[in-house]
Amino acid sequence: KNDAVDPKIRTALIYFLGLYYLVAGIKKLPDSNWVNGDAIFLILNWGPVSRWVLMDQWESYLYFFSKLFSWLVIFFEMSFIFFIGTRYRKYYLLFGFLMHFFIKIFLDVGLFFEIMMVWYTACFSDSNLRSVSKAHCLSKCKSIYPVRLFFQPK
């Protein structure tokens, strides 16, 4: 293949991301708020980082889902390194994208989403990335005026 990045380097980056998640998951295990499933609920209602304090409006619904997602986050982080090289890769990448996207929506933590998505690009070969290139997007979005106006192919 004509990949710009050596596949061994790409693999090392992917497993470094997996190691990052594994360490983050292990770090959560001694924290009773994560193990009890309360962590996400508490974070979503913590003033300094929460974009919206949701305690009053949706407390009963939010508590159930935040408990579920607290456990899912730990499972995801601790198993990512083992499943990223399998046929479940696309599900892990989708869950990771959604997890970081919702962090961006609900929490004010700067560029965390964008930084993690840069790491996620390591999980795709150049041919995968080329399929979402500017030329490909232009061919699919010809009728969208701003796209035509600013991104005319040469």
N, CA, C and O of each residue as an XYZ file, in Angstrom:
616
protein
N       0.838     -1.199      0.000
C       0.000      0.000      0.000
C       0.873      1.249      0.000
O       2.057      1.204      0.331
N       0.265      2.346     -0.374
C       0.965      3.620     -0.404
C       0.584      4.479      0.793
O       0.288      5.664      0.639
N       0.590      3.902      1.958
C       0.272      4.672      3.157
C       1.401      5.638      3.475
O       2.578      5.299      3.350
N       1.035      6.836      3.885
C       2.033      7.845      4.243
C       2.707      7.492      5.563
O       3.841      7.895      5.819
N       2.007      6.746      6.387
C       2.548      6.361      7.691
C       2.848      4.870      7.657
O       2.022      4.068      7.219
N       4.024      4.513      8.118
C       4.423      3.114      8.198
C       3.389      2.361      9.047
O       3.045      2.816     10.137
N       2.891      1.217      8.561
C       1.882      0.462      9.337
C       2.338      0.110     10.752
O       1.511      0.014     11.659
N       3.635     -0.082     10.951
C       4.128     -0.393     12.304
C       3.963      0.815     13.224
O       3.632      0.660     14.399
N       4.190      1.995     12.701
C       3.998      3.210     13.498
C       2.525      3.410     13.796
O       2.155      3.768     14.914
N       1.677      3.179     12.791
C       0.231      3.294     12.988
C      -0.235      2.316     14.064
O      -1.026      2.677     14.936
N       0.251      1.093     14.003
C      -0.113      0.088     15.008
C       0.366      0.515     16.387
O      -0.359      0.357     17.370
N       1.572      1.052     16.474
C       2.082      1.530     17.764
C       1.210      2.654     18.312
O       0.938      2.690     19.513
N       0.771      3.566     17.460
C      -0.101      4.660     17.907
C      -1.445      4.128     18.399
O      -1.973      4.593     19.408
N      -1.989      3.154     17.680
C      -3.273      2.568     18.075
C      -3.148      1.911     19.455
O      -4.005      2.104     20.317
N      -2.084      1.141     19.657
C      -1.939      0.458     20.940
C      -1.512      1.418     22.055
O      -1.764      1.140     23.228
N      -0.878      2.528     21.717
C      -0.617      3.549     22.727
C      -1.950      4.145     23.204
O      -2.141      4.374     24.399
N      -2.859      4.391     22.268
C      -4.199      4.866     22.640
C      -4.888      3.835     23.530
O      -5.525      4.191     24.521
N      -4.759      2.556     23.173
C      -5.325      1.492     23.997
C      -4.720      1.460     25.386
O      -5.429      1.250     26.370
N      -3.408      1.667     25.472
C      -2.730      1.706     26.772
C      -3.206      2.906     27.587
O      -3.412      2.803     28.797
N      -3.377      4.039     26.919
C      -3.901      5.252     27.584
C      -5.266      4.952     28.217
O      -5.507      5.276     29.380
N      -6.159      4.325     27.427
C      -7.484      3.984     27.954
C      -7.385      2.968     29.087
O      -8.088      3.092     30.089
N      -6.527      1.971     28.941
C      -6.385      0.956     29.976
C      -5.953      1.580     31.298
O      -6.512      1.261     32.348
N      -4.967      2.464     31.253
C      -4.496      3.135     32.469
C      -5.608      4.003     33.061
O      -5.790      4.043     34.278
N      -6.354      4.702     32.186
C      -7.462      5.536     32.681
C      -8.520      4.669     33.367
O      -9.062      5.054     34.404
N      -8.816      3.496     32.788
C      -9.787      2.588     33.397
C      -9.308      2.030     34.721
O     -10.072      1.957     35.683
N      -8.039      1.635     34.773
C      -7.469      1.104     36.025
C      -7.474      2.183     37.107
O      -7.722      1.895     38.277
N      -7.201      3.415     36.712
C      -7.196      4.530     37.678
C      -8.593      4.770     38.273
O      -8.715      5.246     39.402
N      -9.633      4.443     37.518
C     -11.005      4.642     38.006
C     -11.439      3.559     38.991
O     -12.334      3.796     39.803
N     -10.827      2.380     38.937
C     -11.271      1.256     39.776
C     -11.244      1.532     41.278
O     -12.192      1.146     41.963
N     -10.211      2.178     41.834
C     -10.245      2.429     43.283
C     -11.210      3.535     43.700
O     -11.486      3.700     44.888
N     -11.718      4.282     42.745
C     -12.620      5.404     43.055
C     -14.037      4.870     43.236
O     -14.640      4.369     42.286
N     -14.563      4.974     44.439
C     -15.888      4.411     44.736
C     -16.986      5.056     43.892
O     -17.984      4.401     43.590
N     -16.829      6.313     43.507
C     -17.851      6.951     42.672
C     -17.956      6.286     41.300
O     -19.056      6.176     40.758
N     -16.841      5.844     40.732
C     -16.887      5.139     39.451
C     -17.428      3.728     39.635
O     -18.273      3.284     38.857
N     -16.955      3.024     40.649
C     -17.391      1.647     40.876
C     -18.878      1.590     41.224
O     -19.581      0.684     40.778
N     -19.361      2.545     42.013
C     -20.788      2.581     42.366
C     -21.655      3.118     41.234
O     -22.880      3.012     41.283
N     -21.030      3.689     40.226
C     -21.768      4.221     39.090
C     -22.228      5.663     39.257
O     -23.049      6.145     38.476
N     -21.715      6.350     40.257
C     -22.154      7.724     40.519
C     -21.303      8.792     39.828
O     -21.690      9.960     39.797
N     -20.170      8.415     39.283
C     -19.191      9.393     38.798
C     -19.752     10.331     37.733
O     -19.612     11.548     37.848
N     -20.375      9.787     36.717
C     -20.871     10.642     35.634
C     -21.972     11.561     36.137
O     -22.036     12.727     35.748
N     -22.833     11.045     36.996
C     -23.888     11.882     37.578
C     -23.282     13.066     38.338
O     -23.737     14.202     38.203
N     -22.263     12.786     39.128
C     -21.624     13.855     39.907
C     -20.899     14.849     39.005
O     -20.961     16.056     39.242
N     -20.219     14.362     37.983
C     -19.496     15.247     37.066
C     -20.469     16.135     36.296
O     -20.224     17.330     36.127
N     -21.579     15.546     35.826
C     -22.556     16.328     35.066
C     -23.197     17.431     35.903
O     -23.716     18.403     35.354
N     -23.164     17.293     37.201
C     -23.770     18.286     38.072
C     -22.741     19.085     38.875
O     -23.082     19.717     39.875
N     -21.501     19.052     38.438
C     -20.428     19.784     39.103
C     -20.240     21.108     38.390
O     -19.821     21.137     37.233
N     -20.540     22.179     39.053
C     -20.543     23.519     38.482
C     -19.338     23.941     37.675
O     -19.520     24.480     36.584
N     -18.101     23.729     38.144
C     -16.940     24.241     37.406
C     -16.773     23.691     35.982
O     -16.208     24.383     35.135
N     -17.238     22.486     35.694
C     -17.059     21.931     34.343
C     -18.361     21.662     33.610
O     -18.355     21.544     32.384
N     -19.459     21.564     34.311
C     -20.726     21.238     33.674
C     -21.270     22.437     32.899
O     -21.313     23.554     33.413
N     -21.677     22.193     31.678
C     -22.282     23.270     30.877
C     -23.702     23.555     31.361
O     -24.152     24.701     31.337
N     -24.408     22.507     31.801
C     -25.754     22.661     32.335
C     -25.853     21.803     33.580
O     -25.521     20.618     33.548
N     -26.300     22.381     34.658
C     -26.548     21.591     35.862
C     -27.942     21.007     35.710
O     -28.934     21.735     35.690
N     -28.009     19.684     35.603
C     -29.252     19.000     35.259
C     -29.916     18.340     36.458
O     -30.878     17.591     36.293
N     -29.422     18.604     37.651
C     -29.891     17.919     38.850
C     -31.402     18.023     39.033
O     -32.053     17.014     39.304
N     -31.967     19.201     38.894
C     -33.379     19.381     39.220
C     -34.319     18.788     38.172
O     -35.276     18.094     38.515
N     -34.043     19.065     36.882
C     -35.002     18.693     35.845
C     -35.081     17.192     35.578
O     -36.176     16.646     35.440
N     -33.942     16.527     35.505
C     -33.920     15.155     35.020
C     -33.269     14.184     36.000
O     -32.720     13.160     35.596
N     -33.334     14.506     37.268
C     -32.550     13.747     38.240
C     -32.779     12.234     38.173
O     -31.807     11.479     38.144
N     -34.021     11.773     38.147
C     -34.259     10.319     38.179
C     -33.797      9.645     36.895
O     -33.203      8.568     36.951
N     -34.056     10.252     35.738
C     -33.620      9.664     34.473
C     -32.106      9.736     34.335
O     -31.455      8.762     33.956
N     -31.564     10.891     34.643
C     -30.132     11.113     34.506
C     -29.356     10.165     35.405
O     -28.311      9.650     35.007
N     -29.852      9.930     36.604
C     -29.128      9.065     37.532
C     -29.014      7.646     36.982
O     -27.945      7.040     37.062
N     -30.097      7.109     36.427
C     -30.068      5.754     35.864
C     -29.053      5.670     34.728
O     -28.208      4.775     34.717
N     -29.131      6.598     33.770
C     -28.240      6.550     32.617
C     -26.795      6.871     32.987
O     -25.869      6.293     32.416
N     -26.596      7.765     33.913
C     -25.223      8.087     34.300
C     -24.590      6.906     35.042
O     -23.387      6.670     34.921
N     -25.389      6.169     35.803
C     -24.890      4.960     36.466
C     -24.468      3.926     35.416
O     -23.389      3.341     35.503
N     -25.332      3.715     34.434
C     -25.040      2.776     33.350
C     -23.781      3.206     32.593
O     -22.905      2.380     32.333
N     -23.684      4.476     32.240
C     -22.551      4.943     31.460
C     -21.258      4.993     32.269
O     -20.176      4.871     31.696
N     -21.345      5.166     33.565
C     -20.136      5.090     34.395
C     -19.498      3.712     34.252
O     -18.283      3.594     34.094
N     -20.323      2.681     34.307
C     -19.805      1.315     34.169
C     -19.357      1.038     32.736
O     -18.338      0.383     32.519
N     -20.117      1.536     31.755
C     -19.724      1.352     30.356
C     -18.380      2.009     30.050
O     -17.573      1.453     29.305
N     -18.138      3.179     30.615
C     -16.866      3.866     30.390
C     -15.712      3.030     30.934
O     -14.690      2.875     30.266
N     -15.866      2.496     32.134
C     -14.807      1.657     32.700
C     -14.583      0.424     31.828
O     -13.440      0.073     31.531
N     -15.667     -0.235     31.416
C     -15.536     -1.412     30.560
C     -14.859     -1.047     29.246
O     -13.944     -1.741     28.803
N     -15.304      0.040     28.622
C     -14.731      0.493     27.352
C     -13.233      0.755     27.498
O     -12.433      0.273     26.696
N     -12.864      1.512     28.515
C     -11.462      1.881     28.680
C     -10.567      0.677     28.954
O      -9.446      0.601     28.451
N     -11.064     -0.257     29.747
C     -10.231     -1.394     30.110
C     -10.191     -2.468     29.033
O      -9.298     -3.315     29.046
N     -11.136     -2.451     28.104
C     -11.146     -3.484     27.065
C     -10.719     -2.969     25.690
O     -10.512     -3.772     24.780
N     -10.584     -1.669     25.515
C     -10.248     -1.082     24.221
C      -8.991     -1.714     23.630
O      -8.988     -2.089     22.457
N      -7.944     -1.837     24.405
C      -6.672     -2.355     23.903
C      -6.798     -3.801     23.410
O      -6.052     -4.222     22.526
N      -7.734     -4.554     23.978
C      -7.895     -5.953     23.597
C      -8.798     -6.138     22.379
O      -8.679     -7.136     21.668
N      -9.697     -5.187     22.131
C     -10.658     -5.339     21.042
C     -10.377     -4.455     19.830
O     -11.019     -4.629     18.795
N      -9.440     -3.516     19.926
C      -9.214     -2.583     18.821
C      -8.645     -3.299     17.593
O      -8.798     -2.812     16.473
N      -8.003     -4.425     17.784
C      -7.458     -5.176     16.653
C      -8.376     -6.265     16.146
O      -7.951     -7.105     15.353
N      -9.623     -6.274     16.579
C     -10.561     -7.330     16.191
C     -11.667     -6.776     15.289
O     -11.655     -5.608     14.901
N     -12.604     -7.638     14.975
C     -13.730     -7.207     14.135
C     -14.656     -6.236     14.867
O     -15.550     -5.661     14.246
N     -14.462     -6.041     16.177
C     -15.275     -5.112     16.957
C     -14.716     -3.685     16.940
O     -15.254     -2.793     17.596
N     -13.635     -3.481     16.186
C     -12.960     -2.182     16.130
C     -13.927     -1.044     15.824
O     -13.906     -0.017     16.503
N     -14.777     -1.215     14.807
C     -15.666     -0.110     14.420
C     -16.652      0.238     15.532
O     -17.029      1.402     15.667
N     -17.078     -0.734     16.327
C     -17.989     -0.452     17.435
C     -17.269      0.306     18.555
O     -17.821      1.223     19.163
N     -16.035     -0.098     18.805
C     -15.255      0.604     19.822
C     -14.960      2.036     19.397
O     -15.044      2.957     20.210
N     -14.618      2.225     18.134
C     -14.352      3.575     17.647
C     -15.618      4.423     17.679
O     -15.563      5.600     18.037
N     -16.746      3.848     17.314
C     -18.010      4.584     17.360
C     -18.369      4.949     18.799
O     -18.746      6.089     19.071
N     -18.255      3.992     19.722
C     -18.561      4.285     21.120
C     -17.618      5.360     21.654
O     -18.048      6.277     22.353
N     -16.333      5.245     21.326
C     -15.363      6.241     21.778
C     -15.666      7.619     21.228
O     -15.594      8.614     21.948
N     -16.011      7.674     19.932
C     -16.377      8.960     19.333
C     -17.577      9.556     20.043
O     -17.563     10.732     20.406
N     -18.625      8.749     20.248
C     -19.841      9.247     20.914
C     -19.554      9.668     22.351
O     -20.066     10.685     22.817
N     -18.740      8.891     23.049
C     -18.403      9.230     24.432
C     -17.707     10.594     24.491
O     -18.061     11.446     25.306
N     -16.725     10.788     23.627
C     -16.001     12.059     23.636
C     -16.858     13.204     23.108
O     -16.714     14.341     23.558
N     -17.740     12.921     22.167
C     -18.646     13.948     21.643
C     -19.593     14.429     22.748
O     -19.817     15.631     22.890
N     -20.148     13.501     23.528
C     -21.041     13.901     24.610
C     -20.293     14.612     25.739
O     -20.850     15.484     26.405
N     -19.042     14.238     25.948
C     -18.227     14.988     26.907
C     -18.123     16.434     26.440
O     -18.249     17.361     27.241
N     -17.893     16.626     25.140
C     -17.783     17.980     24.589
C     -19.087     18.761     24.767
O     -19.065     19.946     25.102
N     -20.211     18.101     24.544
C     -21.505     18.783     24.652
C     -21.833     19.148     26.097
O     -22.280     20.264     26.363
N     -21.620     18.232     27.026
C     -22.079     18.435     28.397
C     -21.045     19.054     29.333
O     -21.413     19.649     30.346
N     -19.754     18.923     29.010
C     -18.725     19.407     29.924
C     -17.824     20.421     29.231
O     -17.504     20.280     28.051
N     -17.429     21.424     29.963
C     -16.536     22.443     29.434
C     -15.103     22.056     29.778
O     -14.542     22.505     30.778
N     -14.521     21.207     28.924
C     -13.165     20.707     29.177
C     -12.214     21.054     28.029
O     -11.286     20.300     27.739
N     -12.441     22.169     27.393
C     -11.531     22.660     26.361
C     -11.543     21.823     25.103
O     -12.606     21.456     24.602
N     -10.373     21.523     24.596
C     -10.220     20.820     23.313
C     -10.057     19.308     23.471
O      -9.497     18.652     22.593
N     -10.532     18.760     24.563
C     -10.371     17.333     24.829
C     -10.929     16.483     23.691
O     -10.264     15.547     23.248
N     -12.123     16.782     23.212
C     -12.736     16.024     22.111
C     -11.844     16.059     20.876
O     -11.556     15.018     20.284
N     -11.412     17.241     20.492
C     -10.613     17.393     19.285
C      -9.283     16.646     19.389
O      -8.842     16.023     18.424
N      -8.653     16.710     20.549
C      -7.380     16.015     20.755
C      -7.571     14.506     20.652
O      -6.769     13.820     20.018
N      -8.618     13.993     21.265
C      -8.860     12.551     21.187
C      -9.191     12.109     19.764
O      -8.820     11.007     19.358
N      -9.880     12.951     19.009
C     -10.209     12.580     17.633
C      -8.963     12.558     16.749
O      -8.917     11.809     15.773
N      -7.968     13.356     17.071
C      -6.700     13.280     16.343
C      -6.082     11.901     16.568
O      -5.557     11.293     15.634
N      -6.143     11.408     17.806
C      -5.629     10.065     18.084
C      -6.429      9.008     17.326
O      -5.867      8.013     16.868
N      -7.731      9.219     17.193
C      -8.564      8.235     16.511
C      -8.197      8.100     15.039
O      -8.408      7.037     14.455
N      -7.657      9.142     14.425
C      -7.267      9.028     13.017
C      -6.180      7.975     12.824
O      -6.034      7.436     11.727
N      -5.421      7.678     13.868
C      -4.398      6.628     13.774
C      -5.023      5.257     13.557
O      -4.347      4.331     13.108
N      -6.296      5.120     13.868
C      -6.968      3.826     13.738
C      -7.430      3.541     12.316
O      -8.003      2.485     12.048
N      -7.186      4.474     11.407
C      -7.614      4.304     10.023
C      -6.416      4.346      9.093
O      -5.474      5.106      9.317
N      -6.452      3.533      8.054
C      -5.384      3.584      7.053
C      -5.580      4.815      6.182
O      -6.629      5.458      6.227
N      -4.569      5.136      5.395
C      -4.668      6.291      4.499
C      -5.828      6.133      3.519
O      -6.495      7.111      3.182
N      -6.070      4.905      3.062
C      -7.176      4.709      2.112
C      -8.521      5.000      2.777
O      -9.427      5.533      2.136
N      -8.657      4.654      4.061
C      -9.880      5.005      4.787
C     -10.030      6.508      4.906
O     -11.117      7.055      4.718
N      -8.924      7.169      5.222
C      -8.973      8.620      5.380
C      -9.210      9.319      4.050
O      -9.882     10.350      4.004
N      -8.660      8.765      2.955
C      -8.875      9.362      1.644
C     -10.343      9.319      1.242
O     -10.804     10.171      0.482
N     -11.074      8.343      1.741
C     -12.485      8.225      1.365
C     -13.311      9.378      1.916
O     -14.427      9.619      1.454
N     -12.778     10.086      2.891
C     -13.478     11.268      3.396
C     -12.702     12.541      3.066
O     -12.834     13.560      3.744
N     -11.895     12.462      2.018
C     -11.093     13.613      1.619
C     -11.963     14.711      1.033
O     -13.158     14.524      0.808
N     -11.346     15.859      0.788
C     -12.055     17.024      0.254
C     -12.710     16.696     -1.093
O     -13.874     17.034     -1.306
N     -11.985     16.051     -1.992
C     -12.536     15.739     -3.311
C     -13.738     14.808     -3.195
O     -14.738     14.981     -3.892
N     -13.634     13.828     -2.315
C     -14.747     12.893     -2.121
C     -15.965     13.634     -1.573
O     -17.085     13.436     -2.044
N     -15.739     14.486     -0.577
C     -16.841     15.250      0.004
C     -17.448     16.185     -1.032
O     -18.664     16.369     -1.065
N     -16.611     16.776     -1.876
C     -17.128     17.673     -2.922
C     -18.019     16.923     -3.896
O     -19.054     17.438     -4.320
N     -17.621     15.707     -4.251
C     -18.438     14.956     -5.196
C     -19.782     14.580     -4.585
O     -20.769     14.437     -5.306
N     -19.831     14.421     -3.276
C     -21.081     14.065     -2.600
C     -21.918     15.294     -2.250
O     -23.124     15.173     -2.030
N     -21.297     16.476     -2.194
C     -21.978     17.686     -1.719
C     -21.999     18.785     -2.777
O     -21.936     19.967     -2.436
N     -22.086     18.421     -4.042
C     -22.019     19.417     -5.118
C     -23.085     20.486     -5.003
O     -22.859     21.639     -5.371
N     -24.228     20.115     -4.501
C     -25.344     21.058     -4.489
C     -25.307     22.033     -3.316
O     -26.102     22.972     -3.275
N     -24.419     21.834     -2.382
C     -24.359     22.727     -1.231
C     -23.529     23.943     -1.611
O     -22.320     23.834     -1.815
N     -24.166     25.089     -1.707
C     -23.524     26.295     -2.233
C     -22.243     26.684     -1.493
O     -21.238     26.941     -2.155
N     -22.220     26.743     -0.143
C     -20.970     27.147      0.528
C     -19.806     26.211      0.221
O     -18.660     26.648      0.121
N     -20.107     24.923      0.071
C     -19.048     23.968     -0.244
C     -18.469     24.288     -1.617
O     -17.250     24.307     -1.787
N     -19.333     24.539     -2.597
C     -18.871     24.881     -3.949
C     -18.108     26.193     -3.939
O     -17.102     26.342     -4.632
N     -18.588     27.134     -3.159
C     -18.000     28.475     -3.159
C     -16.580     28.465     -2.604
O     -15.697     29.104     -3.175
N     -16.341     27.750     -1.494
C     -15.065     27.823     -0.817
C     -14.099     26.696     -1.172
O     -12.897     26.830     -0.942
N     -14.582     25.615     -1.712
C     -13.719     24.461     -1.943
C     -13.795     23.980     -3.383
O     -14.025     22.795     -3.625
N     -13.611     24.852     -4.314
C     -13.621     24.472     -5.720
C     -12.384     23.636     -6.043
O     -11.263     24.045     -5.741
N     -12.583     22.466     -6.655
C     -11.403     21.688     -7.042
C     -10.636     22.407     -8.144
O     -11.235     23.080     -8.982
N      -9.330     22.268     -8.143
C      -8.493     22.935     -9.130
C      -8.239     22.064    -10.322
O      -7.548     22.477    -11.253
